[in-house]
Each structure stands twice: as C-alpha cells, then as structure tokens.
PDB file of C-alpha atoms and ligand atoms in Angstrom:
ATOM      1  CA  MET A 121      14.643 -13.064  13.337  1.00 65.00           C
ATOM      2  CA  THR A 122      11.196 -15.009  12.380  1.00 86.00           C
ATOM      3  CA  GLU A 123      10.317 -15.623   8.919  1.00 94.00           C
ATOM      4  CA  VAL A 124       7.664 -13.038   9.069  1.00 96.00           C
ATOM      5  CA  THR A 125      10.280 -10.186  10.112  1.00 97.00           C
ATOM      6  CA  GLU A 126      12.462 -11.389   6.995  1.00 96.00           C
ATOM      7  CA  PHE A 127       9.629 -11.485   4.654  1.00 97.00           C
ATOM      8  CA  LEU A 128       8.572  -7.884   5.762  1.00 97.00           C
ATOM      9  CA  LEU A 129      12.119  -6.805   5.455  1.00 97.00           C
ATOM     10  CA  ASN A 130      11.745  -7.927   1.836  1.00 96.00           C
ATOM     11  CA  ARG A 131       8.495  -7.102   0.292  1.00 97.00           C
ATOM     12  CA  HIS A 132       7.942  -4.812  -1.970  1.00 98.00           C
ATOM     13  CA  SER A 133       5.135  -3.581  -4.470  1.00 98.00           C
ATOM     14  CA  GLU A 134       5.040  -4.598  -8.130  1.00 98.00           C
ATOM     15  CA  PRO A 135       3.293  -2.518 -10.840  1.00 98.00           C
ATOM     16  CA  ARG A 136       3.380  -4.672 -13.778  1.00 98.00           C
ATOM     17  CA  LEU A 137       0.682  -7.521 -13.212  1.00 98.00           C
ATOM     18  CA  GLN A 138      -0.900  -9.936 -15.422  1.00 98.00           C
ATOM     19  CA  ALA A 139      -3.327 -13.042 -14.997  1.00 98.00           C
ATOM     20  CA  PRO A 140      -3.586 -15.179 -13.231  1.00 98.00           C
ATOM     21  CA  ALA A 141      -5.113 -13.194 -10.221  1.00 98.00           C
ATOM     22  CA  PRO A 142      -4.964 -14.654  -6.783  1.00 98.00           C
ATOM     23  CA  ASP A 143      -7.105 -17.868  -6.782  1.00 98.00           C
ATOM     24  CA  GLN A 144     -10.154 -17.884  -4.441  1.00 98.00           C
ATOM     25  CA  HIS A 145      -8.399 -19.745  -1.625  1.00 98.00           C
ATOM     26  CA  THR A 146      -5.441 -17.358  -1.562  1.00 98.00           C
ATOM     27  CA  LEU A 147      -7.990 -14.421  -1.935  1.00 98.00           C
ATOM     28  CA  GLU A 148     -10.348 -15.494   0.779  1.00 98.00           C
ATOM     29  CA  ARG A 149      -7.347 -16.072   3.511  1.00 98.00           C
ATOM     30  CA  ALA A 150      -5.861 -12.695   2.502  1.00 98.00           C
ATOM     31  CA  LEU A 151      -9.183 -11.002   2.932  1.00 98.00           C
ATOM     32  CA  ALA A 152      -9.539 -12.773   6.309  1.00 98.00           C
ATOM     33  CA  CYS A 153      -6.340 -10.956   7.294  1.00 98.00           C
ATOM     34  CA  ALA A 154      -7.944  -7.581   7.052  1.00 98.00           C
ATOM     35  CA  ALA A 155      -9.939  -8.689  10.078  1.00 98.00           C
ATOM     36  CA  ARG A 156      -6.862  -8.962  12.143  1.00 98.00           C
ATOM     37  CA  ALA A 157      -6.398  -5.297  11.705  1.00 98.00           C
ATOM     38  CA  PRO A 158      -6.182  -3.308  14.952  1.00 98.00           C
ATOM     39  CA  ASP A 159      -9.409  -1.898  15.313  1.00 98.00           C
ATOM     40  CA  HIS A 160     -10.345   0.568  18.488  1.00 98.00           C
ATOM     41  CA  ALA A 161     -13.498  -0.516  20.071  1.00 98.00           C
ATOM     42  CA  LEU A 162     -13.912  -3.448  17.548  1.00 98.00           C
ATOM     43  CA  LEU A 163     -15.963  -1.082  15.071  1.00 98.00           C
ATOM     44  CA  ARG A 164     -15.256  -3.110  11.848  1.00 98.00           C
ATOM     45  CA  PRO A 165     -15.029   0.223  10.064  1.00 98.00           C
ATOM     46  CA  TRP A 166     -13.839  -1.171   6.838  1.00 98.00           C
ATOM     47  CA  ARG A 167     -15.334  -3.187   3.961  1.00 98.00           C
ATOM     48  CA  TYR A 168     -14.087  -4.434   0.652  1.00 99.00           C
ATOM     49  CA  LEU A 169     -14.911  -4.889  -3.066  1.00 99.00           C
ATOM     50  CA  VAL A 170     -13.280  -7.355  -5.221  1.00 99.00           C
ATOM     51  CA  ILE A 171     -13.444  -6.615  -8.824  1.00 98.00           C
ATOM     52  CA  GLU A 172     -12.078  -8.533 -11.788  1.00 98.00           C
ATOM     53  CA  GLY A 173     -13.085  -9.565 -15.461  1.00 97.00           C
ATOM     54  CA  ASP A 174     -15.403  -7.233 -17.000  1.00 98.00           C
ATOM     55  CA  GLY A 175     -15.967  -5.445 -13.756  1.00 98.00           C
ATOM     56  CA  ARG A 176     -12.698  -3.884 -14.359  1.00 98.00           C
ATOM     57  CA  ASN A 177     -14.000  -2.277 -17.559  1.00 98.00           C
ATOM     58  CA  ALA A 178     -16.931  -0.839 -15.576  1.00 98.00           C
ATOM     59  CA  LEU A 179     -14.516   0.412 -12.972  1.00 98.00           C
ATOM     60  CA  GLY A 180     -12.505   2.400 -15.903  1.00 98.00           C
ATOM     61  CA  ASP A 181     -15.636   3.892 -17.108  1.00 97.00           C
ATOM     62  CA  LEU A 182     -15.991   5.191 -13.526  1.00 97.00           C
ATOM     63  CA  PHE A 183     -12.334   6.333 -13.417  1.00 97.00           C
ATOM     64  CA  ALA A 184     -12.574   7.906 -16.743  1.00 96.00           C
ATOM     65  CA  ALA A 185     -16.037   9.775 -15.682  1.00 94.00           C
ATOM     66  CA  GLY A 186     -14.598  10.851 -12.273  1.00 92.00           C
ATOM     67  CA  CYS A 187     -11.306  12.195 -13.384  1.00 85.00           C
ATOM     68  CA  PRO A 188     -11.394  15.843 -13.112  1.00 77.00           C
ATOM     69  CA  ASP A 189      -7.900  16.231 -14.895  1.00 80.00           C
ATOM     70  CA  ALA A 190      -8.749  14.191 -17.769  1.00 80.00           C
ATOM     71  CA  SER A 191      -9.919  16.424 -20.596  1.00 79.00           C
ATOM     72  CA  THR A 192      -8.211  14.956 -23.760  1.00 91.00           C
ATOM     73  CA  PRO A 193      -9.289  11.691 -25.279  1.00 92.00           C
ATOM     74  CA  ALA A 194      -5.881  10.274 -24.678  1.00 93.00           C
ATOM     75  CA  GLU A 195      -6.316  11.299 -20.811  1.00 92.00           C
ATOM     76  CA  LEU A 196      -9.576   9.728 -20.798  1.00 93.00           C
ATOM     77  CA  GLU A 197      -8.390   6.427 -22.346  1.00 95.00           C
ATOM     78  CA  LYS A 198      -5.575   6.147 -19.815  1.00 95.00           C
ATOM     79  CA  ALA A 199      -8.024   6.686 -16.829  1.00 95.00           C
ATOM     80  CA  ARG A 200     -10.364   4.013 -18.362  1.00 96.00           C
ATOM     81  CA  ASN A 201      -7.521   1.696 -19.080  1.00 97.00           C
ATOM     82  CA  ALA A 202      -5.982   2.057 -15.508  1.00 97.00           C
ATOM     83  CA  PRO A 203      -8.153  -0.851 -13.936  1.00 98.00           C
ATOM     84  CA  LEU A 204      -6.688  -3.083 -16.671  1.00 98.00           C
ATOM     85  CA  ARG A 205      -3.184  -2.830 -15.237  1.00 98.00           C
ATOM     86  CA  ALA A 206      -3.975  -5.988 -13.309  1.00 98.00           C
ATOM     87  CA  PRO A 207      -6.520  -8.904 -13.313  1.00 98.00           C
ATOM     88  CA  MET A 208      -7.808  -8.192 -10.033  1.00 99.00           C
ATOM     89  CA  VAL A 209      -8.611  -4.839  -8.153  1.00 99.00           C
ATOM     90  CA  ILE A 210      -9.436  -4.912  -4.529  1.00 99.00           C
ATOM     91  CA  VAL A 211     -11.170  -1.807  -3.285  1.00 99.00           C
ATOM     92  CA  GLY A 212     -10.477  -0.933   0.315  1.00 99.00           C
ATOM     93  CA  ILE A 213     -13.340   1.154   1.856  1.00 99.00           C
ATOM     94  CA  ALA A 214     -13.310   2.864   5.231  1.00 99.00           C
ATOM     95  CA  SER A 215     -16.705   2.877   6.797  1.00 98.00           C
ATOM     96  CA  PRO A 216     -16.498   5.091   9.972  1.00 98.00           C
ATOM     97  CA  LYS A 217     -19.043   4.423  12.809  1.00 98.00           C
ATOM     98  CA  GLU A 218     -20.228   7.163  15.314  1.00 98.00           C
ATOM     99  CA  HIS A 219     -18.433   6.350  18.613  1.00 98.00           C
ATOM    100  CA  PRO A 220     -17.752   8.769  21.642  1.00 98.00           C
ATOM    101  CA  LYS A 221     -13.944   7.462  21.987  1.00 98.00           C
ATOM    102  CA  VAL A 222     -12.729   6.369  18.427  1.00 98.00           C
ATOM    103  CA  PRO A 223     -12.414   9.421  16.114  1.00 98.00           C
ATOM    104  CA  GLU A 224     -12.842   8.771  12.279  1.00 98.00           C
ATOM    105  CA  VAL A 225      -9.024   9.121  11.598  1.00 98.00           C
ATOM    106  CA  GLU A 226      -8.736   6.181  13.845  1.00 98.00           C
ATOM    107  CA  GLN A 227     -11.138   3.997  11.902  1.00 98.00           C
ATOM    108  CA  VAL A 228      -9.472   5.109   8.577  1.00 98.00           C
ATOM    109  CA  MET A 229      -6.241   3.920   9.984  1.00 98.00           C
ATOM    110  CA  SER A 230      -7.894   0.634  10.996  1.00 98.00           C
ATOM    111  CA  ALA A 231      -9.002   0.235   7.323  1.00 99.00           C
ATOM    112  CA  ALA A 232      -5.453   1.270   5.783  1.00 98.00           C
ATOM    113  CA  ALA A 233      -3.803  -1.545   8.229  1.00 99.00           C
ATOM    114  CA  GLY A 234      -6.206  -3.858   7.079  1.00 99.00           C
ATOM    115  CA  VAL A 235      -5.264  -3.054   3.325  1.00 99.00           C
ATOM    116  CA  SER A 236      -1.641  -3.566   4.363  1.00 98.00           C
ATOM    117  CA  PHE A 237      -2.255  -6.915   5.809  1.00 98.00           C
ATOM    118  CA  ILE A 238      -4.249  -7.918   2.522  1.00 99.00           C
ATOM    119  CA  GLU A 239      -1.344  -6.645   0.453  1.00 98.00           C
ATOM    120  CA  LEU A 240       1.037  -8.530   2.633  1.00 98.00           C
ATOM    121  CA  ALA A 241      -0.744 -11.827   2.559  1.00 98.00           C
ATOM    122  CA  LEU A 242      -1.137 -11.621  -1.176  1.00 98.00           C
ATOM    123  CA  GLN A 243       2.570 -11.103  -1.585  1.00 98.00           C
ATOM    124  CA  ASP A 244       3.500 -13.843   0.787  1.00 97.00           C
ATOM    125  CA  ALA A 245       1.264 -16.260  -1.376  1.00 98.00           C
ATOM    126  CA  GLY A 246       3.712 -14.992  -4.232  1.00 98.00           C
ATOM    127  CA  PHE A 247       1.469 -12.536  -5.991  1.00 98.00           C
ATOM    128  CA  GLY A 248       2.548  -9.019  -6.957  1.00 98.00           C
ATOM    129  CA  VAL A 249       0.445  -5.987  -5.488  1.00 98.00           C
ATOM    130  CA  MET A 250       0.478  -2.316  -5.932  1.00 98.00           C
ATOM    131  CA  TRP A 251      -1.623   0.058  -3.560  1.00 98.00           C
ATOM    132  CA  ARG A 252      -2.760   2.831  -5.542  1.00 98.00           C
ATOM    133  CA  THR A 253      -5.367   5.681  -5.059  1.00 98.00           C
ATOM    134  CA  GLY A 254      -4.975   8.648  -7.189  1.00 94.00           C
ATOM    135  CA  ALA A 255      -7.962  10.949  -8.237  1.00 94.00           C
ATOM    136  CA  PRO A 256     -10.587   8.394  -8.502  1.00 96.00           C
ATOM    137  CA  ALA A 257     -10.192   7.495  -4.939  1.00 97.00           C
ATOM    138  CA  TYR A 258     -11.510  10.916  -4.286  1.00 97.00           C
ATOM    139  CA  SER A 259     -14.060  11.331  -7.000  1.00 97.00           C
ATOM    140  CA  PRO A 260     -17.735  11.502  -5.869  1.00 97.00           C
ATOM    141  CA  ILE A 261     -18.671   9.769  -9.168  1.00 97.00           C
ATOM    142  CA  VAL A 262     -16.511   6.828  -8.587  1.00 98.00           C
ATOM    143  CA  HIS A 263     -17.708   6.791  -4.888  1.00 98.00           C
ATOM    144  CA  LYS A 264     -21.601   6.981  -6.230  1.00 98.00           C
ATOM    145  CA  GLY A 265     -20.761   4.221  -8.977  1.00 98.00           C
ATOM    146  CA  LEU A 266     -19.030   1.688  -6.311  1.00 98.00           C
ATOM    147  CA  GLY A 267     -22.055   2.102  -4.041  1.00 98.00           C
ATOM    148  CA  LEU A 268     -20.236   4.008  -1.139  1.00 98.00           C
ATOM    149  CA  SER A 269     -22.464   5.595   1.656  1.00 98.00           C
ATOM    150  CA  GLU A 270     -22.264   9.135   3.022  1.00 98.00           C
ATOM    151  CA  GLY A 271     -19.087   9.309   5.253  1.00 98.00           C
ATOM    152  CA  GLU A 272     -17.216   6.563   3.519  1.00 98.00           C
ATOM    153  CA  SER A 273     -14.144   6.718   1.874  1.00 98.00           C
ATOM    154  CA  ILE A 274     -11.756   4.884  -0.477  1.00 98.00           C
ATOM    155  CA  VAL A 275      -8.322   4.229   1.308  1.00 98.00           C
ATOM    156  CA  ALA A 276      -7.173   1.858  -1.588  1.00 98.00           C
ATOM    157  CA  PHE A 277      -7.190   0.358  -4.902  1.00 98.00           C
ATOM    158  CA  LEU A 278      -5.082  -2.763  -4.523  1.00 98.00           C
ATOM    159  CA  TYR A 279      -3.862  -4.182  -7.711  1.00 98.00           C
ATOM    160  CA  THR A 280      -3.281  -7.629  -7.937  1.00 99.00           C
ATOM    161  CA  GLY A 281      -1.858 -10.481 -10.141  1.00 98.00           C
ATOM    162  CA  THR A 282       0.962 -12.419 -11.449  1.00 98.00           C
ATOM    163  CA  VAL A 283       4.204 -10.373 -11.428  1.00 98.00           C
ATOM    164  CA  ILE A 284       5.370  -9.683 -15.180  1.00 98.00           C
ATOM    165  CA  SER A 285       8.812  -8.464 -14.423  1.00 96.00           C
ATOM    166  CA  GLU A 286      10.173  -7.097 -11.056  1.00 96.00           C
ATOM    167  CA  LYS A 287      10.515  -3.407 -10.917  1.00 96.00           C
ATOM    168  CA  PRO A 288      13.737  -1.928  -9.743  1.00 96.00           C
ATOM    169  CA  ALA A 289      14.865  -2.116  -6.165  1.00 95.00           C
ATOM    170  CA  VAL A 290      13.371   0.905  -3.907  1.00 94.00           C
ATOM    171  CA  PRO A 291      16.004   2.550  -1.970  1.00 96.00           C
ATOM    172  CA  ARG A 292      15.129   2.026   1.889  1.00 98.00           C
ATOM    173  CA  PRO A 293      16.105   4.649   4.542  1.00 98.00           C
ATOM    174  CA  GLU A 294      18.263   3.724   7.489  1.00 98.00           C
ATOM    175  CA  VAL A 295      16.268   3.232  10.546  1.00 98.00           C
ATOM    176  CA  ALA A 296      18.427   6.124  12.181  1.00 98.00           C
ATOM    177  CA  GLU A 297      16.930   8.511   9.482  1.00 98.00           C
ATOM    178  CA  TYR A 298      13.535   8.080  10.689  1.00 98.00           C
ATOM    179  CA  VAL A 299      13.895   7.154  14.363  1.00 98.00           C
ATOM    180  CA  GLU A 300      15.157   8.652  17.546  1.00 98.00           C
ATOM    181  CA  ARG A 301      15.095   7.870  21.275  1.00 98.00           C
ATOM    182  CA  TRP A 302      13.076  10.233  23.343  1.00 98.00           C
ATOM    183  CA  PRO A 303      13.943  12.119  25.431  1.00 97.00           C
ATOM    184  CA  GLY A 304      17.511  11.954  23.862  1.00 87.00           C
TER     185      GLY A 304
HETATM  186  C1  FMN B 543      -2.491   5.210   0.267  1.00 92.19           C
HETATM  187  C2  FMN B 543      -1.515   4.987  -0.649  1.00 92.19           C
HETATM  188  C3  FMN B 543      -1.768   5.468  -1.870  1.00 92.19           C
HETATM  189  C4  FMN B 543      -0.915   5.041  -2.919  1.00 92.19           C
HETATM  190  N1  FMN B 543      -1.233   5.523  -4.176  1.00 92.19           N
HETATM  191  C5  FMN B 543      -0.194   5.412  -5.105  1.00 92.19           C
HETATM  192  C6  FMN B 543      -0.705   5.638  -6.444  1.00 92.19           C
HETATM  193  O1  FMN B 543      -1.782   6.194  -6.771  1.00 92.19           O
HETATM  194  N2  FMN B 543       0.226   5.486  -7.458  1.00 92.19           N
HETATM  195  C7  FMN B 543       1.455   4.812  -7.288  1.00 92.19           C
HETATM  196  O2  FMN B 543       2.334   4.524  -7.979  1.00 92.19           O
HETATM  197  N3  FMN B 543       1.899   4.356  -5.815  1.00 92.19           N
HETATM  198  C8  FMN B 543       0.991   4.703  -4.787  1.00 92.19           C
HETATM  199  N4  FMN B 543       1.272   4.341  -3.473  1.00 92.19           N
HETATM  200  C9  FMN B 543       2.746   3.751  -3.238  1.00 92.19           C
HETATM  201  C10 FMN B 543       2.892   2.110  -3.611  1.00 92.19           C
HETATM  202  O3  FMN B 543       1.591   1.351  -3.275  1.00 92.19           O
HETATM  203  C11 FMN B 543       4.188   1.730  -3.146  1.00 92.19           C
HETATM  204  O4  FMN B 543       4.189   1.763  -1.777  1.00 92.19           O
HETATM  205  C12 FMN B 543       5.366   2.582  -3.674  1.00 92.19           C
HETATM  206  O5  FMN B 543       5.454   2.533  -4.956  1.00 92.19           O
HETATM  207  C13 FMN B 543       6.714   2.126  -3.029  1.00 92.19           C
HETATM  208  O6  FMN B 543       6.645   0.680  -3.372  1.00 92.19           O
HETATM  209  P1  FMN B 543       7.102  -0.531  -2.286  1.00 92.19           P
HETATM  210  O7  FMN B 543       5.938  -0.747  -1.946  1.00 92.19           O
HETATM  211  O8  FMN B 543       7.728  -1.564  -2.875  1.00 92.19           O
HETATM  212  O9  FMN B 543       7.901   0.240  -1.062  1.00 92.19           O
HETATM  213  C14 FMN B 543       0.478   4.551  -2.583  1.00 92.19           C
HETATM  214  C15 FMN B 543       0.826   4.021  -1.121  1.00 92.19           C
HETATM  215  C16 FMN B 543      -0.168   4.397  -0.265  1.00 92.19           C
HETATM  216  C17 FMN B 543       0.108   3.812   1.101  1.00 92.19           C
END
C-alpha cells in the first residue's frame, strides 16, 4: 500500500473552515495538479477562479441575486454569507470545446477530475476542503457575474481553509456493496 493510497483511504471533506487559506505555494501546486486530470484529446476543457478576501462578499452578492429559492430576508442573507464559510473559494469551470470524438459530458468529467485533484492536493497539504455546488452553481446570474461564456458550466465551489473542528466520520460502504465481477 503506497502512501497515496493510504491517504485516499482516509481523506474526507471538512465544512467548518477558517483563515488562514492555503498559502500561494500550496495553492499553485494544487492548481497544477488540475492539469494532471485525465483529458480526452487534451482539450484542456476547464479553468478556475480563485476568490478570497472581499471577493467572497462579491460572490455572496451574486449568490443572493442568483438564488431562486431565497425569498425571505433571512434566506437572502444566508445565500449572501455562504462564501464566507471559508477564507478561499476556488470555482471549477467546465469549458467544453467542439470535438468530433469527445462529447461534452467527457469534458465536464475531466473538469470534475481536476477539481478532485485540487481537493486532494489541498487536503494532502493539511487544509480542509469542501466541494459544494447548490443552486448558485446553476444560476445564469452567477454565471454571468463570474464571466462564464456560453456553454461553460460551474462544476464546483471548492471551499478551503484551516479546519476549525473535524466533522464526524462519514460511513463508507464496503467495496462489495458497489462492485461486482462481470460476467459473474
Ligand atoms: C459535484 C458535487 C457537488 C457537491 N455539492 C455539495 C453541496 O452543495 N453541499 C454539500 O453539503 N455537499 C456537497 N457535496 C458533497 C461534499 O463535497 C462531500 O463529498 C460530502 O459531504 C461527503 O464528504 P466526504 O468528502 O468526507 O466523503 C458535493 C459533492 C460533489 C461531488
């Protein structure tokens, strides 16, 4: 068992985060891991935005403006404050390209794989990470505010920072519950 596998068998998300955010060196290494994602035809169909500091308030304004279910002031405030749950939010954007052999779904999966690699690299460096989406990820208002082009989509809001307190362990299914040999 390699250290990588041992790490994967123990990694978990953390929702309760505070400053400091990942330092520049750690962040750059984690973002470089995104370019190691499997990528059919090497289309590089992804890009990322790094948001911290006051940028999170601007993101919160977009969340509030783009949240169709938030109608009461309390719900709007909750949406507005959502990006403040961590000192840094990395937005993972799928940016599919026209290609005769690579359908859009494969390109979105490549973007998701890249997000996963960033998450793992940041966790490996000791930071807490939580991959979130929710209604803001699918809001045209949020897309426009973040500068997405036609055809692009948000695959992740990766919240990251220093863990305040660890969440309770998430139960993991046994391998046999989700794997079979085929043909039996
Ligand atoms: C595409 C995607 C979107 C997600 N969106 C949310 C979300 O909006 N809110 C949330 O609580 N968890 C969300 N999750 C799940 C968490 O990131 C996390 O994986 C889950 O809480 C299980 O924790 P674990 O990573 O420790 O297994 C999402 C996961 C994925 C892959």
